[in-house]
CSV table of C-alpha atoms in Angstrom, one decimal:
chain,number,residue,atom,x,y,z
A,1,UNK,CA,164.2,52.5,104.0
A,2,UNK,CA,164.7,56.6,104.7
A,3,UNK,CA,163.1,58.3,101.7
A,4,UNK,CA,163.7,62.2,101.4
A,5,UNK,CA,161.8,64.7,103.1
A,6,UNK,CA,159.9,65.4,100.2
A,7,UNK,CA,158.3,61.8,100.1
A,8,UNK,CA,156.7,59.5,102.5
A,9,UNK,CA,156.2,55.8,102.2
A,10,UNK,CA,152.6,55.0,101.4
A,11,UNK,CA,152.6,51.4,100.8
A,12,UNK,CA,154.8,47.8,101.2
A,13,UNK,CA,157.6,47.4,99.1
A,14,UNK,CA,157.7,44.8,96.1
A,15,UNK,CA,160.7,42.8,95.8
A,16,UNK,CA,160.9,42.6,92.0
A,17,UNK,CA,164.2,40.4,90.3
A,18,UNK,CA,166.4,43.1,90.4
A,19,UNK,CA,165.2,45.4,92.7
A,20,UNK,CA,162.3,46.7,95.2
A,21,UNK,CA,159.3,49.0,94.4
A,22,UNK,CA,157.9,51.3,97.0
A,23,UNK,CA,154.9,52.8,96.8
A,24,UNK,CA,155.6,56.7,98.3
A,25,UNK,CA,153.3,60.2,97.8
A,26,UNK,CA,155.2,63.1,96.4
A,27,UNK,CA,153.8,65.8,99.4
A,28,UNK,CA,155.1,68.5,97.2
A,29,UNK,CA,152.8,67.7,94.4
A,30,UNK,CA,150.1,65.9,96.2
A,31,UNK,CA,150.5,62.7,93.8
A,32,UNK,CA,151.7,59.3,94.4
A,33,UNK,CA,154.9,57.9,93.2
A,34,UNK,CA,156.9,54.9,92.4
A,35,UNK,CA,160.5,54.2,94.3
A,36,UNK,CA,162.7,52.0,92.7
A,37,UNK,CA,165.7,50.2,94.6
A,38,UNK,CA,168.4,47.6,93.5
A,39,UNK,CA,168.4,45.0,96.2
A,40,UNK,CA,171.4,44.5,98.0
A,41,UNK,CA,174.7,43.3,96.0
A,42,UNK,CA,173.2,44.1,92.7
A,43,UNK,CA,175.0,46.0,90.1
A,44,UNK,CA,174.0,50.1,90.6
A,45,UNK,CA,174.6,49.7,86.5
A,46,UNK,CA,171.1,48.5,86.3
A,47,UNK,CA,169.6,50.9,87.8
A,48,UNK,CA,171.7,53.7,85.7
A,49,UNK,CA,170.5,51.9,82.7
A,50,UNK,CA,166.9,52.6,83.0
A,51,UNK,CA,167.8,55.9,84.5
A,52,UNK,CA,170.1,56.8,81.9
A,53,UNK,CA,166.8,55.2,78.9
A,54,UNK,CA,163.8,56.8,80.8
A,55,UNK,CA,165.5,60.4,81.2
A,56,UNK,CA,165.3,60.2,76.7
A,57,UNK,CA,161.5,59.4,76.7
A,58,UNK,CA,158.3,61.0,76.8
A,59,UNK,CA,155.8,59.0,75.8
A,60,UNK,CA,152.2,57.9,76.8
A,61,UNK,CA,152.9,54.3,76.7
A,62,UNK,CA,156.2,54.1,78.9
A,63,UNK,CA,156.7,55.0,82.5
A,64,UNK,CA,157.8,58.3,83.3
A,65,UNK,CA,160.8,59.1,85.5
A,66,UNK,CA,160.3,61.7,87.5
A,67,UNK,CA,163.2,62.3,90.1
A,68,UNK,CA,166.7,60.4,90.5
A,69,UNK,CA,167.1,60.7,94.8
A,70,UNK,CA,169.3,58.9,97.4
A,71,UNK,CA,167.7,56.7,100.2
A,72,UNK,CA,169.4,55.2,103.2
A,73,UNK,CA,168.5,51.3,103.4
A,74,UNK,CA,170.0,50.0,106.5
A,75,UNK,CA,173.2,51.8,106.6
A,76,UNK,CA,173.9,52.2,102.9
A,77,UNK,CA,172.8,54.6,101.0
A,78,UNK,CA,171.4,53.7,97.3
A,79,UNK,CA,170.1,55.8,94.4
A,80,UNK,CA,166.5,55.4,93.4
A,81,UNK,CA,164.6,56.3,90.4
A,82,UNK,CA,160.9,58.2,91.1
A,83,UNK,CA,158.9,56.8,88.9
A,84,UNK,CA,155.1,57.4,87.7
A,85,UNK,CA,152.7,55.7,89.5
A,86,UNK,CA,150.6,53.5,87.8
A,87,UNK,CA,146.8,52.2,88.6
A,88,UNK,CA,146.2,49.0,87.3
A,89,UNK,CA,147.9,45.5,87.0
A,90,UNK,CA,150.2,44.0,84.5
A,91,UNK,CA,149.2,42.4,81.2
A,92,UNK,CA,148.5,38.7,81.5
A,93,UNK,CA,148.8,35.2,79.7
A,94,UNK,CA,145.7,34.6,77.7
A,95,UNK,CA,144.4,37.7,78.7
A,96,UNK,CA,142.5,38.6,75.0
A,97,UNK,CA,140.6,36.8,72.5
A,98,UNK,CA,141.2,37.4,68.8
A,99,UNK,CA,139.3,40.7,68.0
A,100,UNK,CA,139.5,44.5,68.0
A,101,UNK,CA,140.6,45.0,71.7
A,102,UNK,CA,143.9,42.6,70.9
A,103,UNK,CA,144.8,44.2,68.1
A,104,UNK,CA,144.3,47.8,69.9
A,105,UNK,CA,146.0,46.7,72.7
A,106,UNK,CA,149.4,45.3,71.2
A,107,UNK,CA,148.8,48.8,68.9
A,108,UNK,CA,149.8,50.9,71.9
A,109,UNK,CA,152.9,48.6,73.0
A,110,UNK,CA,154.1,49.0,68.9
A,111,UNK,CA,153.7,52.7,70.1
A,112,UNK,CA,155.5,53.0,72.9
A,113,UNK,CA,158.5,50.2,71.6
A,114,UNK,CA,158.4,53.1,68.2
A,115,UNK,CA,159.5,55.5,70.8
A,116,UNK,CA,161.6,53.8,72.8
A,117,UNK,CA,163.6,52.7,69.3
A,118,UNK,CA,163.3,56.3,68.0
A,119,UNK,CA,165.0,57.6,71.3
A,120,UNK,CA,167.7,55.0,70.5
A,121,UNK,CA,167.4,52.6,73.1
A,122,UNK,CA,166.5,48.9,73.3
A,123,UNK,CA,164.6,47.8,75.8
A,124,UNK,CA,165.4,44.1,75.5
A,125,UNK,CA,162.9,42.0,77.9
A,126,UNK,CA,159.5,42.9,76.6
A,127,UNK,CA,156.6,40.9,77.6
A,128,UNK,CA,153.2,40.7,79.3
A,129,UNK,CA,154.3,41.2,82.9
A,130,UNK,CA,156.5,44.3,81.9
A,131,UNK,CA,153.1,46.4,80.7
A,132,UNK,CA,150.8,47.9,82.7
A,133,UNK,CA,147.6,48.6,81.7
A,134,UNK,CA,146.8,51.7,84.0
A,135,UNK,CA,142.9,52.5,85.2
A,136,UNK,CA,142.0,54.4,81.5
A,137,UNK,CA,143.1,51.4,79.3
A,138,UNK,CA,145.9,52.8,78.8
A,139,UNK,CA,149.3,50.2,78.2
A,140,UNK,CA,152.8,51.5,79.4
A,141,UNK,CA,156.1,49.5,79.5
A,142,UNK,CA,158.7,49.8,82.3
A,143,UNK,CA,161.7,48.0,83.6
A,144,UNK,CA,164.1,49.3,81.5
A,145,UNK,CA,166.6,47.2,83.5
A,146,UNK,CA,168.5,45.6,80.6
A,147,UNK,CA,168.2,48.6,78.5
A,148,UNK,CA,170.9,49.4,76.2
A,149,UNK,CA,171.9,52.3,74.2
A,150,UNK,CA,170.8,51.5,70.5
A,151,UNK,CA,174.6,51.2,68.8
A,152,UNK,CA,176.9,52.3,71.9
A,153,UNK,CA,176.9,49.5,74.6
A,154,UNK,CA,174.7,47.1,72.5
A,155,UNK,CA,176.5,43.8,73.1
A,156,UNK,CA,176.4,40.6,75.6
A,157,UNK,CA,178.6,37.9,76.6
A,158,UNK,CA,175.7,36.0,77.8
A,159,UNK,CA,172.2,34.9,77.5
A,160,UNK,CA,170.4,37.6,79.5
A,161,UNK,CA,166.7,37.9,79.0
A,162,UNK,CA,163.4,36.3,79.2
A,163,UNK,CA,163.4,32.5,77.8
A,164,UNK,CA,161.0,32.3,74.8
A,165,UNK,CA,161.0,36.2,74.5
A,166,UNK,CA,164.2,35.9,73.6
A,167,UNK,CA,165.4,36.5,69.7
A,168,UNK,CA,167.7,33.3,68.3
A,169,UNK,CA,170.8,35.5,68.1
A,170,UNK,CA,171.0,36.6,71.8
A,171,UNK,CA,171.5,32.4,72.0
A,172,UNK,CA,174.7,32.4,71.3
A,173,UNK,CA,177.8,31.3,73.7
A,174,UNK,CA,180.0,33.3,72.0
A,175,UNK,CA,180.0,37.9,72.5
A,176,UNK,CA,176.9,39.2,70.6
A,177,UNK,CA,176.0,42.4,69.4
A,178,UNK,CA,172.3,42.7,69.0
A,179,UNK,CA,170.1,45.7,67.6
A,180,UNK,CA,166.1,47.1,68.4
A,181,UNK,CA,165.5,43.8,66.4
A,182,UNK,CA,165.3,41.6,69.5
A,183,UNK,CA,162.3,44.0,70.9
A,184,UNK,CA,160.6,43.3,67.6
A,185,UNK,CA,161.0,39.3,68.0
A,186,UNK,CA,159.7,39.9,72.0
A,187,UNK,CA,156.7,41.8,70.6
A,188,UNK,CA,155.7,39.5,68.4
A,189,UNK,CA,156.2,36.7,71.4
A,190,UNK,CA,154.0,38.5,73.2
A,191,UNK,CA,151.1,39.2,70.9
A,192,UNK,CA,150.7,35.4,70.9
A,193,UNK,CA,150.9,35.1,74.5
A,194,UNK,CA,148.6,37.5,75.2
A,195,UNK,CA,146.1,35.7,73.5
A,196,UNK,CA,143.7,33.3,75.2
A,197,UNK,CA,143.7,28.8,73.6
A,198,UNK,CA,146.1,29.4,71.0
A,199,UNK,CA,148.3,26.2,70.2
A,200,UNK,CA,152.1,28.1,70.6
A,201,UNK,CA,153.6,27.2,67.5
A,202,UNK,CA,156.4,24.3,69.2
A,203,UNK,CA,159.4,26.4,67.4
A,204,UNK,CA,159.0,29.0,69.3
A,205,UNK,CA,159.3,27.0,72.5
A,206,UNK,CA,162.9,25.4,72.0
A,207,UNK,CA,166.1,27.1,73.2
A,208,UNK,CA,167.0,28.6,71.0
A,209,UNK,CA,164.3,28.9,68.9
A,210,UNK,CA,163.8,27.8,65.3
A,211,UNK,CA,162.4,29.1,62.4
A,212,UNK,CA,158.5,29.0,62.0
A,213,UNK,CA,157.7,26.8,59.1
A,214,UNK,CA,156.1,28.8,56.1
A,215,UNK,CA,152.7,30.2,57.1
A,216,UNK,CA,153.2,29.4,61.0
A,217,UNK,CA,151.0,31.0,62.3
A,218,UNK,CA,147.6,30.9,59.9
A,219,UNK,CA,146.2,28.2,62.2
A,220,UNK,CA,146.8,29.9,65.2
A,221,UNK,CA,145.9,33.4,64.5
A,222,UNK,CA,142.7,32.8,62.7
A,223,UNK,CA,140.3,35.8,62.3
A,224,UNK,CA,143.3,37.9,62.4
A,225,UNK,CA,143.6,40.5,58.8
A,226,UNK,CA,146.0,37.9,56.6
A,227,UNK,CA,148.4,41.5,56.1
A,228,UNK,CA,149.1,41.2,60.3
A,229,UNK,CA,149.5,37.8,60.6
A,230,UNK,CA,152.1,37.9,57.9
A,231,UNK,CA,153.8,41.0,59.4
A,232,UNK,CA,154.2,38.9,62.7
A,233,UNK,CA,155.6,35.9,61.0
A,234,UNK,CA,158.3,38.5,59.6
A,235,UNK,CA,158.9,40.2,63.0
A,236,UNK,CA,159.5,36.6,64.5
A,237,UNK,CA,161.9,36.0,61.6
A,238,UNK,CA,165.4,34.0,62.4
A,239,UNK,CA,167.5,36.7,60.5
A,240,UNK,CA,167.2,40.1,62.7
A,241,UNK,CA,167.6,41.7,58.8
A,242,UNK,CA,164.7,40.6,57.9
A,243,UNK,CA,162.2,41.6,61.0
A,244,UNK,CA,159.8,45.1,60.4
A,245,UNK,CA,160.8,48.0,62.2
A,246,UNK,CA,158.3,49.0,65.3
A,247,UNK,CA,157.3,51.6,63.3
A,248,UNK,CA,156.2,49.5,60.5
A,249,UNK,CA,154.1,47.7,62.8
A,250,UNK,CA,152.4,50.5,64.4
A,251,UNK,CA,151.3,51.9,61.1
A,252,UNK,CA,149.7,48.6,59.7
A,253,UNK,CA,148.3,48.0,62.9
A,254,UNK,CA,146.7,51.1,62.9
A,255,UNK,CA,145.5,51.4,59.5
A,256,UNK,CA,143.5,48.3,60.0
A,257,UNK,CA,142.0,49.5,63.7
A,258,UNK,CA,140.9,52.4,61.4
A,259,UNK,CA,139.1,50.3,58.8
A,260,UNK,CA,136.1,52.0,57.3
A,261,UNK,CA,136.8,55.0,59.1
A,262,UNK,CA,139.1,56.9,57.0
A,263,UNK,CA,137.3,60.0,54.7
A,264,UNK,CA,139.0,61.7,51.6
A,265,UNK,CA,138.1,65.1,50.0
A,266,UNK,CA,138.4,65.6,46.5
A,267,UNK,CA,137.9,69.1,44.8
A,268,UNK,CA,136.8,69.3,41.0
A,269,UNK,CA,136.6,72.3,39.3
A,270,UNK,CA,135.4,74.1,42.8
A,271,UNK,CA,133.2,71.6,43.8
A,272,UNK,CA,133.6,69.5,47.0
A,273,UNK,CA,133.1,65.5,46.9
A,274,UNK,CA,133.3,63.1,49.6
A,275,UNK,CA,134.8,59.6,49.6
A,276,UNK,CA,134.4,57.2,52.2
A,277,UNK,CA,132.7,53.9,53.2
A,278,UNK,CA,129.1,54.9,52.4
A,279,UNK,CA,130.4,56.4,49.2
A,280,UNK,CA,133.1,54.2,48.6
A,281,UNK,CA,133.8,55.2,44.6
A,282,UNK,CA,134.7,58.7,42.9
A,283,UNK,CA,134.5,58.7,39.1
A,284,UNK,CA,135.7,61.8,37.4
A,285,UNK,CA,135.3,61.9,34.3
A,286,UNK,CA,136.3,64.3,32.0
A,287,UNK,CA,135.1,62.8,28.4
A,288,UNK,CA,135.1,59.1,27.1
A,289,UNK,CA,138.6,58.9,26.4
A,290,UNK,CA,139.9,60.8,29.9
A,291,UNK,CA,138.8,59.3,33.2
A,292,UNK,CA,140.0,58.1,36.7
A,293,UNK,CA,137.9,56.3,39.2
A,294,UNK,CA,139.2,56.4,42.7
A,295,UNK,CA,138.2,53.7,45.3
A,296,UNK,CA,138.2,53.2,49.2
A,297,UNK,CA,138.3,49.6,50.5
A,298,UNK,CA,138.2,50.4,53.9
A,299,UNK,CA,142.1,50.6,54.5
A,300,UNK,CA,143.1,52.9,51.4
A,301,UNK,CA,142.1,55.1,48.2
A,302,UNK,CA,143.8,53.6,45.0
A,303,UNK,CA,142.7,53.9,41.2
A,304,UNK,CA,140.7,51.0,40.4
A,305,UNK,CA,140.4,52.4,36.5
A,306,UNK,CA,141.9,55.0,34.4
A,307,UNK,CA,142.2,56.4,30.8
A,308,UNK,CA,144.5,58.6,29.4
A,309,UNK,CA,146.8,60.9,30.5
A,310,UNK,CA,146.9,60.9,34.3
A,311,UNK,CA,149.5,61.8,36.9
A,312,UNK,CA,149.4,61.4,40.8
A,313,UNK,CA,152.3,64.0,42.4
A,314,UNK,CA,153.6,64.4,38.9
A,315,UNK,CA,154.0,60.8,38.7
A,316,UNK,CA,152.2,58.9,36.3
A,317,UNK,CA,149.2,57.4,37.5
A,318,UNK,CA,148.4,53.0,37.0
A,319,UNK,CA,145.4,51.0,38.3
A,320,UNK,CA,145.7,49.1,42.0
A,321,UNK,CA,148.4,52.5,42.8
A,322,UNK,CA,147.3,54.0,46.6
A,323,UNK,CA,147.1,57.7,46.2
A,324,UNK,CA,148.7,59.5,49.0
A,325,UNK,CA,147.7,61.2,52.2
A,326,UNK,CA,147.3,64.5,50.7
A,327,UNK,CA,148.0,64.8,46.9
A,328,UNK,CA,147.5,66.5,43.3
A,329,UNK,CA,146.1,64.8,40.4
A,330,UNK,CA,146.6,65.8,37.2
A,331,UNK,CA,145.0,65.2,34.2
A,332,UNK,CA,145.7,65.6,30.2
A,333,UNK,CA,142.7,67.2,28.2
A,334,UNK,CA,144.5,67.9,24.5
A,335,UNK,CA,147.1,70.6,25.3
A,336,UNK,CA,145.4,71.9,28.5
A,337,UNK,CA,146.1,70.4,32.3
A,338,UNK,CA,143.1,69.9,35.2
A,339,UNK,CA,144.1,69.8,38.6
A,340,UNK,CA,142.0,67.7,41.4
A,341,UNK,CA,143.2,67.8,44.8
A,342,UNK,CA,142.9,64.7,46.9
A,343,UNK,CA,143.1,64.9,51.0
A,344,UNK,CA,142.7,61.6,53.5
A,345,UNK,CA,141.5,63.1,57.0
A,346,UNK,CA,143.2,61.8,59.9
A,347,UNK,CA,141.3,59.7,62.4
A,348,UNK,CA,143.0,58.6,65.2
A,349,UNK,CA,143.0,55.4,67.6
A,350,UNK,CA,142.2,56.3,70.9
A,351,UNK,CA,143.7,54.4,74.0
């Protein structure tokens, strides 16, 4: 294969299912590089797909597309995505056991699958072997190669995917139309896959799949927060309608990677007091008849008792309610008002 001037090869080539990879540096920039080249007689539309999906995305947890050039391979010439390079190897079968550094990991695929989906386009053949997990622990998807446009060209005539990653309705014999749903189902595939002596629920292993029986997967993800393993059982729902979003994921994922972590401030009457999980209660009261206690359990603040006259954002306030990010409370004293202001720091989960 010719590559521009620009580029020289710097490794074999990888003949992948729809294509080859080529290992080349960039001389320009000094950095190494990623070719990517349908084989011969495959469709060029597969390789515009993943052009036409990466060019929408910046993210840290999908591949980068750096350059769309023309090679000569044998006496035809082909386009060819440059693509980030990426040290490290793929994620495997069994590769985690149930703990923190599962729940991080499939964290930063419900990252990058949020911004794929926010850019519009469905991926449509997540699992293990398309994630890399470069040399900083760091997960990124690629092969956009089924892509689709989220809406425009989001149909098939046939079953195209990766059996058992597959949802139910891409099944069918008959013209589907399918939404970012089927990533979510593939996700969720691929949490349990990723995890080392489960027993794979035998529903999920028939084409096409069936519905997991009620609670299908307490057994197998035991030692897993009850709240995820229920979201999973929705994402692997039969009914695309009634799967999470990615981004519903990613935010209960990482509210309980962030348990214990999370400090609030509250300011009464000019003075500062601090709420987390070595002070894990706030009582203010005001007199015996107006109070609100306010109470971290390691994954939010709520009011766990009240009396009187209390409002949250100007809404009024009830015991068990989670009190926002950043809010106002206010509180009734007779014909007089006392303002507290509440605000949740941000921690964040690093990958």
């Amino acid at each position: 294969m010719i590559v521009p001037d620009r580029y020289v090869k710097a490794g074999n080539s990888i003949a992948g299912g729809m294509g080859e990879v080529h290992a080349c540096t960039d001389r320009h920039l000094d950095r190494k590089v990623v070719f990517k080249v349908l084989k011969n007689g495959e469709e060029n539309r597969r390789l515009l797909d993943e052009q036409k999906a990466l060019l929408q995305l910046r993210s840290k947890h999908v591949v980068q597309l750096y350059d769309v050039v023309e090679v000569v391979d044998g006496d035809i010439k082909k386009p060819a995505l440059v693509l980030e390079y990426i040290e490290g190897g793929a994620l495997a079968r069994g590769q985690y056991q149930v703990g923190y550094e599962f729940l991080e990991i499939i964290w930063q695929i419900s990252c990058g699958l949020s911004e794929i989906h926010k850019a519009g386009i469905i991926h449509r053949d997540i699992k293990p072997s398309n994630i890399v997990l470069d040399k900083s622990g760091v997960a990124k998807i690629l092969d956009f190669g089924l892509s689709r446009n989220s809406g425009v060209d989001a149909h098939t005539i046939s079953a195209i995917g990766t059996p058992n990653f597959m949802a139910p309705e891409l099944w069918s014999r008959e013209a589907v139309s399918f939404d970012k749903s089927v990533d979510v189902y593939a996700f969720a595939i691929t949490s349990l896959v990723l995890l080392k002596g489960i027993i794979f629920p035998g529903e999920l292993l028939e084409f096409p799949p069936r519905s997991l029986g009620a609670h299908g997967l307490s057994v197998v993800l035991r030692g897993i927060p009850e709240e995820i393993i229920r979201l999973l059982e929705r994402c692997l729902a039969r009914s695309p309608a009634d799967r999470p979003s990615m981004i519903d994921v990613e935010v209960l994922l990482r509210k309980h990677l962030l348990y214990n972590k999370h400090r609030a401030l509250l300011v009464v009457d000019d003075k500062l007091h601090e709420l987390h999980s070595g002070a894990a209660v706030a009582n203010i009261i005001i007199n015996p008849a107006v109070s609100i206690s306010i109470k971290y359990d390691g994954l939010k603040f709520f009011v766990s008792a009240l009396s009187g006259l209390i409002y949250i954002n100007n809404i009024a306030a009830v015991v068990g309610a989670e009190l926002p990010a950043c809010c106002v409370i206010t509180i009734k004293v007779g014909n007089s008002r006392k303002f507290v202001t509440f605000d949740v720091s941000n921690p964040e989960v690093l990958s």
